[in-house]
PDB file of C-alpha atoms in Angstrom:
ATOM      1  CA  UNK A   1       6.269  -4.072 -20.599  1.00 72.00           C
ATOM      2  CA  UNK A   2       7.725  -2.591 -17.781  1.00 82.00           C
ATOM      3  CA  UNK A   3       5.719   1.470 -16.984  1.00 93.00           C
ATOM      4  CA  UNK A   4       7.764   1.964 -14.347  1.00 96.00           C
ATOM      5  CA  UNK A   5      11.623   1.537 -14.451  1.00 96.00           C
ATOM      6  CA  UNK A   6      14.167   2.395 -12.373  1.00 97.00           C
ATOM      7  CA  UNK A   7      17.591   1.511 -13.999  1.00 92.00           C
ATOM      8  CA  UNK A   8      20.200   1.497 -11.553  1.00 95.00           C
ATOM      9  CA  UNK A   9      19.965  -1.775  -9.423  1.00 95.00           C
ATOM     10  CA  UNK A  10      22.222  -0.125  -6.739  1.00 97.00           C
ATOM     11  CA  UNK A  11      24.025   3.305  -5.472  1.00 98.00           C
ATOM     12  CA  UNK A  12      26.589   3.566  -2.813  1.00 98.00           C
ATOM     13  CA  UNK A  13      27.227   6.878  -1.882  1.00 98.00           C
ATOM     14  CA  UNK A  14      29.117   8.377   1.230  1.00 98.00           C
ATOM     15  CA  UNK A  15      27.763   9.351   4.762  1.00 98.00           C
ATOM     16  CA  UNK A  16      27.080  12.679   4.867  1.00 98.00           C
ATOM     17  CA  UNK A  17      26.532  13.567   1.032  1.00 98.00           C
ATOM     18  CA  UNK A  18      23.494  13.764  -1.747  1.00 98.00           C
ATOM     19  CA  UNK A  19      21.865  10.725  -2.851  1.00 98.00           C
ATOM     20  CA  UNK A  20      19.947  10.652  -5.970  1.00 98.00           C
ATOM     21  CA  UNK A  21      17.259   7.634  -7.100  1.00 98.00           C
ATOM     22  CA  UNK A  22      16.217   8.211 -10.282  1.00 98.00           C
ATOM     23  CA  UNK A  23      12.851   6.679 -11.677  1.00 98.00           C
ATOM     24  CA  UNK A  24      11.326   6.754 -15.617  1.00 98.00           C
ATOM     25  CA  UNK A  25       7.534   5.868 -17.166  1.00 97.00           C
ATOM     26  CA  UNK A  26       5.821   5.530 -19.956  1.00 96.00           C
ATOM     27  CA  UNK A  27       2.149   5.590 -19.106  1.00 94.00           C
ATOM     28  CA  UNK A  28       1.283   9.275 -19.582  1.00 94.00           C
ATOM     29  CA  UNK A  29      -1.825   8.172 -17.576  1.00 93.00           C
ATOM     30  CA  UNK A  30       0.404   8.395 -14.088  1.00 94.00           C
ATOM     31  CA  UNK A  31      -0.956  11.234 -12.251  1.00 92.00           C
ATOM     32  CA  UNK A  32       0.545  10.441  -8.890  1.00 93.00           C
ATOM     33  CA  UNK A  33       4.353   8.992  -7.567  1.00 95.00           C
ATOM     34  CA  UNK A  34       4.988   7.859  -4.664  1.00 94.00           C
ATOM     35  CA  UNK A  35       8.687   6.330  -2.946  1.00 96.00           C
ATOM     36  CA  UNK A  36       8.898   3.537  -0.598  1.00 96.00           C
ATOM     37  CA  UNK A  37      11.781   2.352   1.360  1.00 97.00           C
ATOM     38  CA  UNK A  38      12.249  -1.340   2.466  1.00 96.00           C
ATOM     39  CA  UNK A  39      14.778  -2.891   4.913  1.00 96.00           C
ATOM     40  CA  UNK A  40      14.899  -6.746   4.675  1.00 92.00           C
ATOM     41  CA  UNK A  41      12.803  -8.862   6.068  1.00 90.00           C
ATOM     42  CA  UNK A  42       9.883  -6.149   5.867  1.00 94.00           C
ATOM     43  CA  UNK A  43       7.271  -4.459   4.029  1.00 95.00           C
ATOM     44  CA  UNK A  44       7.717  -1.659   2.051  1.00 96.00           C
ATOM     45  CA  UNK A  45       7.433   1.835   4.079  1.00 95.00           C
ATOM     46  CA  UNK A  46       6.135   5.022   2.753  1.00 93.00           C
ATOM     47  CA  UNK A  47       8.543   8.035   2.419  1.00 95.00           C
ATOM     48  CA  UNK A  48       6.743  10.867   0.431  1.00 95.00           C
ATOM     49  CA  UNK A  49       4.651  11.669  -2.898  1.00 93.00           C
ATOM     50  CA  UNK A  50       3.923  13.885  -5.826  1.00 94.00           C
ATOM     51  CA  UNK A  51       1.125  15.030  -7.355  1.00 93.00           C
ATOM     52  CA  UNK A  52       1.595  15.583 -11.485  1.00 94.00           C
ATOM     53  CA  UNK A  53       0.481  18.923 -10.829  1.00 94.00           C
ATOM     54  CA  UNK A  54       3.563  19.540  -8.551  1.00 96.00           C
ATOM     55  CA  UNK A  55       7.274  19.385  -9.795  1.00 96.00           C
ATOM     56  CA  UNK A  56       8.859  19.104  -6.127  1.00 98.00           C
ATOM     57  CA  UNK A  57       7.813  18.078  -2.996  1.00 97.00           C
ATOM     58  CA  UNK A  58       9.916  17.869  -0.076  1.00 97.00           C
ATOM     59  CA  UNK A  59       9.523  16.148   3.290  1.00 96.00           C
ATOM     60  CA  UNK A  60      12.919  16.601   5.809  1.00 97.00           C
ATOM     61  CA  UNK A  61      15.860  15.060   4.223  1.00 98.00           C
ATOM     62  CA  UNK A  62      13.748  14.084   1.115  1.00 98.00           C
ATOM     63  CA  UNK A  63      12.845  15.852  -1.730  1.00 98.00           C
ATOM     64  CA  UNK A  64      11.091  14.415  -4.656  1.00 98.00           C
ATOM     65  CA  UNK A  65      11.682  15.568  -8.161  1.00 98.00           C
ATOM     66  CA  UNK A  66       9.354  15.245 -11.040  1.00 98.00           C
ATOM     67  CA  UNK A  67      10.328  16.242 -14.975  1.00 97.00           C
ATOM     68  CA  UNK A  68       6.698  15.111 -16.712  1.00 96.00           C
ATOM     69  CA  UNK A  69       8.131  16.107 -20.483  1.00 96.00           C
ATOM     70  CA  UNK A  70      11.012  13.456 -19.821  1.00 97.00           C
ATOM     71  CA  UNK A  71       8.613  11.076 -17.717  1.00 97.00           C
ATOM     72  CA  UNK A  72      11.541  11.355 -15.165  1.00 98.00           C
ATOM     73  CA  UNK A  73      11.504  11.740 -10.979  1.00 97.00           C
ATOM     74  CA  UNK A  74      14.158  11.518  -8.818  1.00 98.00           C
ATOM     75  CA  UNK A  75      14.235  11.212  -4.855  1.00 98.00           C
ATOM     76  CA  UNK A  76      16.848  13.051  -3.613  1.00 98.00           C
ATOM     77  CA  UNK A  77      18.554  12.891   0.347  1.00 98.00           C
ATOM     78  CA  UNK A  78      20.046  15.200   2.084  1.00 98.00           C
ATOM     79  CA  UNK A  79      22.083  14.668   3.898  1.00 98.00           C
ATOM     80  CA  UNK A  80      22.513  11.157   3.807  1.00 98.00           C
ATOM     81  CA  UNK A  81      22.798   8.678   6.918  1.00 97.00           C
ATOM     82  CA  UNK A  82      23.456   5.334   7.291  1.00 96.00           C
ATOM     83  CA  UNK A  83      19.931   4.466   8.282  1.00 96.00           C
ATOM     84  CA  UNK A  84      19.053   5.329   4.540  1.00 98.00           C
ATOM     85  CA  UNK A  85      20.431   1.909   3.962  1.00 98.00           C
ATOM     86  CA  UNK A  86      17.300  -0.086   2.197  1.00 98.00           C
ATOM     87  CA  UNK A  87      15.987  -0.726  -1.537  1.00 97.00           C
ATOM     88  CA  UNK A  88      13.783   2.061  -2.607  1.00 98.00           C
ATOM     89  CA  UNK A  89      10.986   1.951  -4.614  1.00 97.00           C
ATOM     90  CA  UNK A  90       9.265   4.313  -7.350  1.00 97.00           C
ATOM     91  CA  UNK A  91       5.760   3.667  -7.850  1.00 95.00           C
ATOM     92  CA  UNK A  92       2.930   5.561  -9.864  1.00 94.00           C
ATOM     93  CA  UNK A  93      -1.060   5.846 -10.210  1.00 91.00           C
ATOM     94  CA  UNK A  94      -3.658   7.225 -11.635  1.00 87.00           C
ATOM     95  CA  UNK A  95      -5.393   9.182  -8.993  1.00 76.00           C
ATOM     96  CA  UNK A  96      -8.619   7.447  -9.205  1.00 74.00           C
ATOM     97  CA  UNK A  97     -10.477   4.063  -8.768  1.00 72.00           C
ATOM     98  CA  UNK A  98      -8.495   1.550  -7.112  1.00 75.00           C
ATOM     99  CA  UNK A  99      -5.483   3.816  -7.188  1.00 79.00           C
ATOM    100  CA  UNK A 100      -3.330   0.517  -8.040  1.00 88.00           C
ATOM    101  CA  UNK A 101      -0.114   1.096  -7.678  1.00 91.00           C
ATOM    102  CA  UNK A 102       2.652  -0.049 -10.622  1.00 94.00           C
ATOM    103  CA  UNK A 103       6.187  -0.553  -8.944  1.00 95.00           C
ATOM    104  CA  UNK A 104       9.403   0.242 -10.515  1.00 96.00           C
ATOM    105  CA  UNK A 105      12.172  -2.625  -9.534  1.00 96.00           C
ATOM    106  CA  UNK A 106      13.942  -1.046  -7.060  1.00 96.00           C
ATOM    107  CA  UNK A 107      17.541   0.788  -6.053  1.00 97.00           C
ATOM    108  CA  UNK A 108      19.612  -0.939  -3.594  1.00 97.00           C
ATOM    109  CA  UNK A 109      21.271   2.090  -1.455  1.00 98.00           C
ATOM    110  CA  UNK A 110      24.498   1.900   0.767  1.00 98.00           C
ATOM    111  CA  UNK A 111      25.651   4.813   2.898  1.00 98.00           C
ATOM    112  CA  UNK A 112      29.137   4.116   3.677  1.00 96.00           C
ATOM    113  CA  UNK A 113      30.458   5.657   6.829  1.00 91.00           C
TER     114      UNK A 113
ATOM    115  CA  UNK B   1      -1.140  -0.956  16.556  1.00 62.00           C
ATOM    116  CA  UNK B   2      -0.660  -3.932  14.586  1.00 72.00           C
ATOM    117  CA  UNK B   3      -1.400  -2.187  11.135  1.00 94.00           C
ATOM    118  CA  UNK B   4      -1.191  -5.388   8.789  1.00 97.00           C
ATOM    119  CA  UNK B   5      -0.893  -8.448   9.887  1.00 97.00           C
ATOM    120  CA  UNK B   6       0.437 -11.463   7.078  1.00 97.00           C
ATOM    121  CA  UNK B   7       0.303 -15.304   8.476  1.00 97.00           C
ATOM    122  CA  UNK B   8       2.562 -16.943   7.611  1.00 97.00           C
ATOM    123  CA  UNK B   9       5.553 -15.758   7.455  1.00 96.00           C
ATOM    124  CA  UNK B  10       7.238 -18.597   6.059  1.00 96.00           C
ATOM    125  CA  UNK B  11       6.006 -22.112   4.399  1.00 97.00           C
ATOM    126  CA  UNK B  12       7.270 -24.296   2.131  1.00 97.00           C
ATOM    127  CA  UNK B  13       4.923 -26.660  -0.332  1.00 97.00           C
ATOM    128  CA  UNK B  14       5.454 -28.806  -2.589  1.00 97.00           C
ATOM    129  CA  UNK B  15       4.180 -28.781  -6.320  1.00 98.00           C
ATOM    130  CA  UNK B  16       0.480 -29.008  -6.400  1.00 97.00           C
ATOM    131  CA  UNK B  17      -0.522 -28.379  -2.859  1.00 97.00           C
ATOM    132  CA  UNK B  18      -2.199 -25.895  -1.780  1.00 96.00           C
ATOM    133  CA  UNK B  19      -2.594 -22.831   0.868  1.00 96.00           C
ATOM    134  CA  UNK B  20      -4.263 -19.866   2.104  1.00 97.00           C
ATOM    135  CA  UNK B  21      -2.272 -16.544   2.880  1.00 98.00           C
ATOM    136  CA  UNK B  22      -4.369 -14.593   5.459  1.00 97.00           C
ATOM    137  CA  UNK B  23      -4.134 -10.300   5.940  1.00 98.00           C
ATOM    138  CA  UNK B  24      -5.618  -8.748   8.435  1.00 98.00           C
ATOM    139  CA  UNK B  25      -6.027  -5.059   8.775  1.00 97.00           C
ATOM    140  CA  UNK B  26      -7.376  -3.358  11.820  1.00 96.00           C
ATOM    141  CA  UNK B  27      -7.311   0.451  10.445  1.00 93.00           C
ATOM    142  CA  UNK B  28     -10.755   0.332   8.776  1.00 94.00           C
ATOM    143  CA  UNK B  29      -9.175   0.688   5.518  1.00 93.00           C
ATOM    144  CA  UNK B  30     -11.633   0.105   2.478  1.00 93.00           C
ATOM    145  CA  UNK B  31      -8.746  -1.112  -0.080  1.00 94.00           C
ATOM    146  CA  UNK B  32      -6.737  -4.294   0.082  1.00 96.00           C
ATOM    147  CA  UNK B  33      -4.410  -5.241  -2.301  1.00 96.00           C
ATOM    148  CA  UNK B  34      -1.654  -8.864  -2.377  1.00 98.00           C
ATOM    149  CA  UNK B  35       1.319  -8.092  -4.327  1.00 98.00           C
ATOM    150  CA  UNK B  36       4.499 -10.709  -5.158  1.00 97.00           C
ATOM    151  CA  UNK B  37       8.195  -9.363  -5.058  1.00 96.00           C
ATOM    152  CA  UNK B  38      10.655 -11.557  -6.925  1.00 93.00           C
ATOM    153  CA  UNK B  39      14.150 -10.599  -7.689  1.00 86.00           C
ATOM    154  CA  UNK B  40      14.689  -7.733 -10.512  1.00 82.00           C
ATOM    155  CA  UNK B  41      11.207  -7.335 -10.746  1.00 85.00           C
ATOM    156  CA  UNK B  42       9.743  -4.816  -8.238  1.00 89.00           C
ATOM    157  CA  UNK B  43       6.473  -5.464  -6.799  1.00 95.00           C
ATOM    158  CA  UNK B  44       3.589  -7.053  -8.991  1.00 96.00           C
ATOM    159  CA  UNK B  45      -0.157  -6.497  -8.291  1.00 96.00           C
ATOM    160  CA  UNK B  46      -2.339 -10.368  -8.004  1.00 97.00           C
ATOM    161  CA  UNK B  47      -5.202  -9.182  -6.798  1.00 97.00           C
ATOM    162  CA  UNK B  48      -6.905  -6.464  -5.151  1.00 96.00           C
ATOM    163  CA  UNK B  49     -10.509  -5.307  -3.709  1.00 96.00           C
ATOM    164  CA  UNK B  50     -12.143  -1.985  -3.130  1.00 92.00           C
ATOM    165  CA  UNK B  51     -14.522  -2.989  -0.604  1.00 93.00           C
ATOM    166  CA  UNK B  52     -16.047  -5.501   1.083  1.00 95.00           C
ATOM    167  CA  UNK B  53     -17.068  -8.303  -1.066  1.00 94.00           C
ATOM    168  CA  UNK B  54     -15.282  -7.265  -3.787  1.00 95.00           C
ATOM    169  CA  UNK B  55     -12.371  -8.601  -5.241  1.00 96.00           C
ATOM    170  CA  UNK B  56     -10.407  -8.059  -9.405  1.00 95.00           C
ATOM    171  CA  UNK B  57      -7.930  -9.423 -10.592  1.00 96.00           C
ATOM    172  CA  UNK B  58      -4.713  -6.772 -11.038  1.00 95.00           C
ATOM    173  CA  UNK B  59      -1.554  -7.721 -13.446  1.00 93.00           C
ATOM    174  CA  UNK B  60      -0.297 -11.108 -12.205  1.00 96.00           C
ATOM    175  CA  UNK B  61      -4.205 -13.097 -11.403  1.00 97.00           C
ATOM    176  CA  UNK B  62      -2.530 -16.539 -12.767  1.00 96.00           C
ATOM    177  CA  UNK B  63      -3.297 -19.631 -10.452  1.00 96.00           C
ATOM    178  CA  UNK B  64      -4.362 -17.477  -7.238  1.00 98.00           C
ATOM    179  CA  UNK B  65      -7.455 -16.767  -5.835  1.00 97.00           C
ATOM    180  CA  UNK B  66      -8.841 -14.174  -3.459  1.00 98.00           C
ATOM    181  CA  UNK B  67     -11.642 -13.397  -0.946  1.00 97.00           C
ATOM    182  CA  UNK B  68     -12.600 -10.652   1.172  1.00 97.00           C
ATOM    183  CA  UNK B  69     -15.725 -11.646   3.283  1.00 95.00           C
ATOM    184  CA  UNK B  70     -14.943  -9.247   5.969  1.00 96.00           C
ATOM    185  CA  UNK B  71     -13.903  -5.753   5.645  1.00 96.00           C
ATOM    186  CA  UNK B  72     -10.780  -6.183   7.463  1.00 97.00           C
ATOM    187  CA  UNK B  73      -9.365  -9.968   5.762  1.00 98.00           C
ATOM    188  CA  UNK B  74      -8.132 -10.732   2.724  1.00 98.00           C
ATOM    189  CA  UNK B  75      -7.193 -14.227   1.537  1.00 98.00           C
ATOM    190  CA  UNK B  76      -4.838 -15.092  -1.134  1.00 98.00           C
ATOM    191  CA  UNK B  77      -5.474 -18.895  -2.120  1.00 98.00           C
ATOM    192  CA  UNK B  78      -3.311 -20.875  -4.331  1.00 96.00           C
ATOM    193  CA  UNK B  79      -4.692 -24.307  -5.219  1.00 92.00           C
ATOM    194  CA  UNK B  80      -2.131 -25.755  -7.185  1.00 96.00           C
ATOM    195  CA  UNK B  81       1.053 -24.605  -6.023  1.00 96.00           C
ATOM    196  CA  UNK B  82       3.844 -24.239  -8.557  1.00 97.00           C
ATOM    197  CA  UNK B  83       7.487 -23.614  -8.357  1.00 97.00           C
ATOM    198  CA  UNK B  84       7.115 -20.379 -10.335  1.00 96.00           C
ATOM    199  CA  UNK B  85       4.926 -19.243  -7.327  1.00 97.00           C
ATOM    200  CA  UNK B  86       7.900 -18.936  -5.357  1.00 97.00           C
ATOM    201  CA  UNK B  87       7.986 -15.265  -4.065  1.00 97.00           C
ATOM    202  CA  UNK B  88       7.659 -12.903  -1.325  1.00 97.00           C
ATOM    203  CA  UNK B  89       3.916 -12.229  -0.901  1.00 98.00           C
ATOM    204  CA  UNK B  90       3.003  -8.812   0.075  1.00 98.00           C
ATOM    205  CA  UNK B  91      -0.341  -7.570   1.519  1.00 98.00           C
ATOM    206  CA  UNK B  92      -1.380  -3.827   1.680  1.00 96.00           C
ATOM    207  CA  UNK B  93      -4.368  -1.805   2.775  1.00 95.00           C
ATOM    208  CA  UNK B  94      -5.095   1.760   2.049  1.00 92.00           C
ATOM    209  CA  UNK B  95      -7.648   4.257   2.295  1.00 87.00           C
ATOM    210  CA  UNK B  96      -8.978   6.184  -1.077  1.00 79.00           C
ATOM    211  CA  UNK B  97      -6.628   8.614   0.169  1.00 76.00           C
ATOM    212  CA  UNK B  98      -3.961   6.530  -0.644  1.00 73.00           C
ATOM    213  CA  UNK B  99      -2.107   8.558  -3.099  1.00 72.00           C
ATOM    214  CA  UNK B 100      -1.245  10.975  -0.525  1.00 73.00           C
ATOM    215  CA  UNK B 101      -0.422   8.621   2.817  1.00 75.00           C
ATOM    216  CA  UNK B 102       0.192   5.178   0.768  1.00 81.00           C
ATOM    217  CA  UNK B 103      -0.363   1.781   1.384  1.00 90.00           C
ATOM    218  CA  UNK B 104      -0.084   0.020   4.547  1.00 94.00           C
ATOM    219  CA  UNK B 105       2.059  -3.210   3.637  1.00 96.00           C
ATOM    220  CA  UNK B 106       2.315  -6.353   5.789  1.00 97.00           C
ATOM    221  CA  UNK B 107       5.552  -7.452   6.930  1.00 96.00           C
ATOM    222  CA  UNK B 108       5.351 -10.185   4.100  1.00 97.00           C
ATOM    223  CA  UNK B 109       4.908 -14.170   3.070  1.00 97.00           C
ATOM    224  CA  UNK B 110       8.281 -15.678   2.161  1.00 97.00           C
ATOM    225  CA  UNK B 111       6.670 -19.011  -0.043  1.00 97.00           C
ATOM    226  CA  UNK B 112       8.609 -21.543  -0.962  1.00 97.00           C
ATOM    227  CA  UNK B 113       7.503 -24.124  -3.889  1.00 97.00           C
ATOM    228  CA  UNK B 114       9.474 -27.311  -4.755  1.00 97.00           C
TER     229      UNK B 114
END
């Protein structure tokens, strides 16, 4: 059963313009999101969080998005470069405890010059 | 600043051997966790431990075992290896703040099980 899903295996989107990672759940318990971006060959890297209490969040070129009727966030990047290149990943928590985190599969994105 | 360290990086085993993954963390973080990648799947939790001492089982605890006798090491022992335990093995520290800075993650275990 799969809490955390993100449905599109990969984007490709051009150098320069919007990219948008979407990301859904079910557990209603999720208080907190968070993105990671990994190249190959390494570990994931943080890029930026939400609290449920929030609906945006923005850090530079990202901006995180989160719809809690529709159990629905989206990472947006603006503008986009080719470093952006990587798999990102959607992950939630409950803000307590262990804080484990529960990983979506992941979104393969290529910026195309 | 090494951050998290993960040795090996690579090994291959055959089926019912078995090995240690060591992570080492020198940022005083009180959380550990060892999470698998495998294709299509995301990242699944093994194990994790809140402290020193402590260690619980998370969503995938199936033929692995874990220790964390010092603060800063946590070992992720398989003693039957299988070839469904091929995977990319992930290690990650955090602080109880981790909701707002994240995990730490080591650069990763490719294992290889035939």
């Amino acid at each position: 059963d799969q809490q955390v899903k993100q449905n599109s295996p990969s984007l490709s989107v051009q150098e320069g313009r919007i990219s948008i990672l979407n990301c859904d759940y079910t557990n209603s318990m999720f208080d907190y999101f968070l993105w990671y971006k990994k190249y190959p060959a390494e570990g994931p890297t943080f890029l930026i969080s939400i609290s449920s209490i929030k609906d945006k969040n923005e850090d530079g070129r990202f901006t995180v998005f989160l719809n809690k009727s529709a159990k629905h966030l989206s990472l947006h990047i603006v503008p986009s470069q080719p470093g952006d290149s990587a798999v990102y990943f959607c992950a939630a928590t409950v803000h307590r405890g262990a804080q484990k985190l529960v990983f979506g599969q992941g979104t393969r994105l290529t910026i195309n010059p | 600043n090494a951050g998290v360290t993960q040795t090996p990086k690579f090994r291959v085993l055959k089926t019912g051997q078995s090995m240690t993954l060591l992570c080492a963390q020198d940022m005083n973080h009180e959380y550990m966790y060892w999470y698998r990648q495998d294709p299509g799947m995301g990242l699944r939790l093994i194990h994790y431990s809140v402290g020193e001492g402590t260690t619980a089982k998370g969503e995938v605890p199936d033929g692995y075992n874990v220790s964390r006798l010092k603060k800063q090491n946590f070992l992720l022992g398989l003693e039957s290896a299988a070839p469904s335990q091929t995977s990319v093995y992930f290690c990650a520290s955090s602080p109880p703040e981790a909701t707002v800075y994240g995990y730490t993650f080591g650069s990763g275990t490719r294992l290889t099980v035939v």
